PDB file of C-alpha atoms in Angstrom:
ATOM      1  CA  ASP A   1    -125.426  88.764  93.086  1.00  0.00           C
ATOM      2  CA  PRO A   2    -125.150  91.007  96.169  1.00  0.00           C
ATOM      3  CA  GLU A   3    -122.445  93.183  94.590  1.00  0.00           C
ATOM      4  CA  LEU A   4    -124.642  93.968  91.600  1.00  0.00           C
ATOM      5  CA  ILE A   5    -127.629  94.695  93.841  1.00  0.00           C
ATOM      6  CA  GLY A   6    -125.541  97.159  95.834  1.00  0.00           C
ATOM      7  CA  GLU A   7    -124.430  98.910  92.649  1.00  0.00           C
ATOM      8  CA  VAL A   8    -127.994  99.174  91.326  1.00  0.00           C
ATOM      9  CA  LEU A   9    -129.284 100.532  94.649  1.00  0.00           C
ATOM     10  CA  GLU A  10    -126.482 103.120  94.681  1.00  0.00           C
ATOM     11  CA  VAL A  11    -127.427 104.328  91.176  1.00  0.00           C
ATOM     12  CA  ILE A  12    -131.087 104.599  92.223  1.00  0.00           C
ATOM     13  CA  LYS A  13    -130.073 106.511  95.364  1.00  0.00           C
ATOM     14  CA  LYS A  14    -128.034 109.003  93.301  1.00  0.00           C
ATOM     15  CA  LEU A  15    -130.962 109.514  90.921  1.00  0.00           C
ATOM     16  CA  ALA A  16    -133.306 110.143  93.864  1.00  0.00           C
ATOM     17  CA  ILE A  17    -130.886 112.672  95.358  1.00  0.00           C
ATOM     18  CA  SER A  18    -130.768 114.441  91.992  1.00  0.00           C
ATOM     19  CA  GLY A  19    -134.549 114.894  92.222  1.00  0.00           C
ATOM     20  CA  MET A  20    -135.672 112.284  89.710  1.00  0.00           C
ATOM     21  CA  THR A  21    -139.160 110.909  90.302  1.00  0.00           C
ATOM     22  CA  MET A  22    -139.235 107.096  90.312  1.00  0.00           C
ATOM     23  CA  VAL A  23    -141.446 104.197  91.232  1.00  0.00           C
ATOM     24  CA  VAL A  24    -139.256 101.495  92.753  1.00  0.00           C
ATOM     25  CA  VAL A  25    -140.508  98.082  93.836  1.00  0.00           C
ATOM     26  CA  THR A  26    -138.249  96.572  96.503  1.00  0.00           C
ATOM     27  CA  HIS A  27    -138.104  94.323  99.518  1.00  0.00           C
ATOM     28  CA  GLU A  28    -135.021  96.246 100.721  1.00  0.00           C
ATOM     29  CA  MET A  29    -136.686  98.070 103.608  1.00  0.00           C
ATOM     30  CA  GLY A  30    -133.592  99.975 104.755  1.00  0.00           C
ATOM     31  CA  PHE A  31    -133.087 101.259 101.232  1.00  0.00           C
ATOM     32  CA  ALA A  32    -136.740 102.270 100.911  1.00  0.00           C
ATOM     33  CA  ARG A  33    -136.603 104.051 104.238  1.00  0.00           C
ATOM     34  CA  SER A  34    -133.486 106.027 103.310  1.00  0.00           C
ATOM     35  CA  VAL A  35    -134.443 107.008  99.744  1.00  0.00           C
ATOM     36  CA  ALA A  36    -138.231 107.212  99.491  1.00  0.00           C
ATOM     37  CA  ASN A  37    -140.402 110.264  99.996  1.00  0.00           C
ATOM     38  CA  GLU A  38    -143.419 107.972 100.193  1.00  0.00           C
ATOM     39  CA  VAL A  39    -143.778 104.241 100.861  1.00  0.00           C
ATOM     40  CA  ILE A  40    -146.689 102.156  99.625  1.00  0.00           C
ATOM     41  CA  PHE A  41    -147.430  98.595 100.733  1.00  0.00           C
ATOM     42  CA  ILE A  42    -149.493  96.578  98.263  1.00  0.00           C
ATOM     43  CA  GLU A  43    -151.191  93.252  98.873  1.00  0.00           C
ATOM     44  CA  GLY A  44    -153.333  91.447  96.340  1.00  0.00           C
ATOM     45  CA  GLY A  45    -153.049  94.381  93.953  1.00  0.00           C
ATOM     46  CA  LYS A  46    -154.507  96.830  96.487  1.00  0.00           C
ATOM     47  CA  ILE A  47    -152.767  99.564  98.461  1.00  0.00           C
ATOM     48  CA  ILE A  48    -153.003  98.609 102.127  1.00  0.00           C
ATOM     49  CA  ASP A  49    -150.692 101.242 103.634  1.00  0.00           C
ATOM     50  CA  GLN A  50    -149.236 104.472 102.326  1.00  0.00           C
ATOM     51  CA  GLY A  51    -147.313 107.393 103.771  1.00  0.00           C
ATOM     52  CA  ALA A  52    -143.979 108.944 104.654  1.00  0.00           C
ATOM     53  CA  PRO A  53    -141.258 106.366 105.397  1.00  0.00           C
ATOM     54  CA  HIS A  54    -140.938 107.379 109.060  1.00  0.00           C
ATOM     55  CA  LYS A  55    -144.689 106.975 109.600  1.00  0.00           C
ATOM     56  CA  ILE A  56    -144.968 103.660 107.762  1.00  0.00           C
ATOM     57  CA  PHE A  57    -141.909 102.097 109.400  1.00  0.00           C
ATOM     58  CA  THR A  58    -142.702 103.287 112.937  1.00  0.00           C
ATOM     59  CA  ASN A  59    -146.508 103.318 113.013  1.00  0.00           C
ATOM     60  CA  PRO A  60    -148.172 101.578 110.048  1.00  0.00           C
ATOM     61  CA  ASP A  61    -151.971 101.616 109.889  1.00  0.00           C
ATOM     62  CA  HIS A  62    -152.621  98.169 108.430  1.00  0.00           C
ATOM     63  CA  GLU A  63    -152.148  94.987 110.460  1.00  0.00           C
ATOM     64  CA  ARG A  64    -150.599  93.191 107.465  1.00  0.00           C
ATOM     65  CA  THR A  65    -147.911  95.887 107.197  1.00  0.00           C
ATOM     66  CA  LYS A  66    -147.219  95.576 110.930  1.00  0.00           C
ATOM     67  CA  ARG A  67    -146.814  91.796 110.632  1.00  0.00           C
ATOM     68  CA  PHE A  68    -144.515  92.140 107.606  1.00  0.00           C
ATOM     69  CA  LEU A  69    -142.262  94.665 109.351  1.00  0.00           C
ATOM     70  CA  ARG A  70    -142.162  92.552 112.547  1.00  0.00           C
ATOM     71  CA  LYS A  71    -141.087  89.543 110.485  1.00  0.00           C
ATOM     72  CA  ILE A  72    -138.367  91.552 108.727  1.00  0.00           C
ATOM     73  CA  THR A  73    -137.112  92.726 112.130  1.00  0.00           C
ATOM     74  CA  GLU A  74    -137.093  89.143 113.448  1.00  0.00           C
ATOM     75  CA  LEU A  75    -135.147  87.900 110.437  1.00  0.00           C
ATOM     76  CA  TYR A  76    -132.704  90.743 109.877  1.00  0.00           C
ATOM     77  CA  GLY A  77    -132.756  92.911 112.995  1.00  0.00           C
ATOM     78  CA  LYS A  78    -134.015  96.452 113.361  1.00  0.00           C
ATOM     79  CA  SER A  79    -133.663  98.491 110.184  1.00  0.00           C
ATOM     80  CA  GLU A  80    -131.690 101.693 110.446  1.00  0.00           C
ATOM     81  CA  GLU A  81    -133.544 104.841 111.470  1.00  0.00           C
TER      82      GLU A  81
END
């Protein structure tokens, strides 16, 4: 339900703004970029890329992260800066 997802993401965003520390697992890249202090990509139970959102979304280290972000861009367009 897209409406419910939007409401949940808004609550999480408000909690982050208030300074609450959270671990959030999401495929919502725009949301992660706007809310996170740090982004971690995990594959097969191992961290493959980790860093500040701007760094990860503009210049990831791991080829798998690059492929994932390219695919997201192909499917949904460029995520907001």
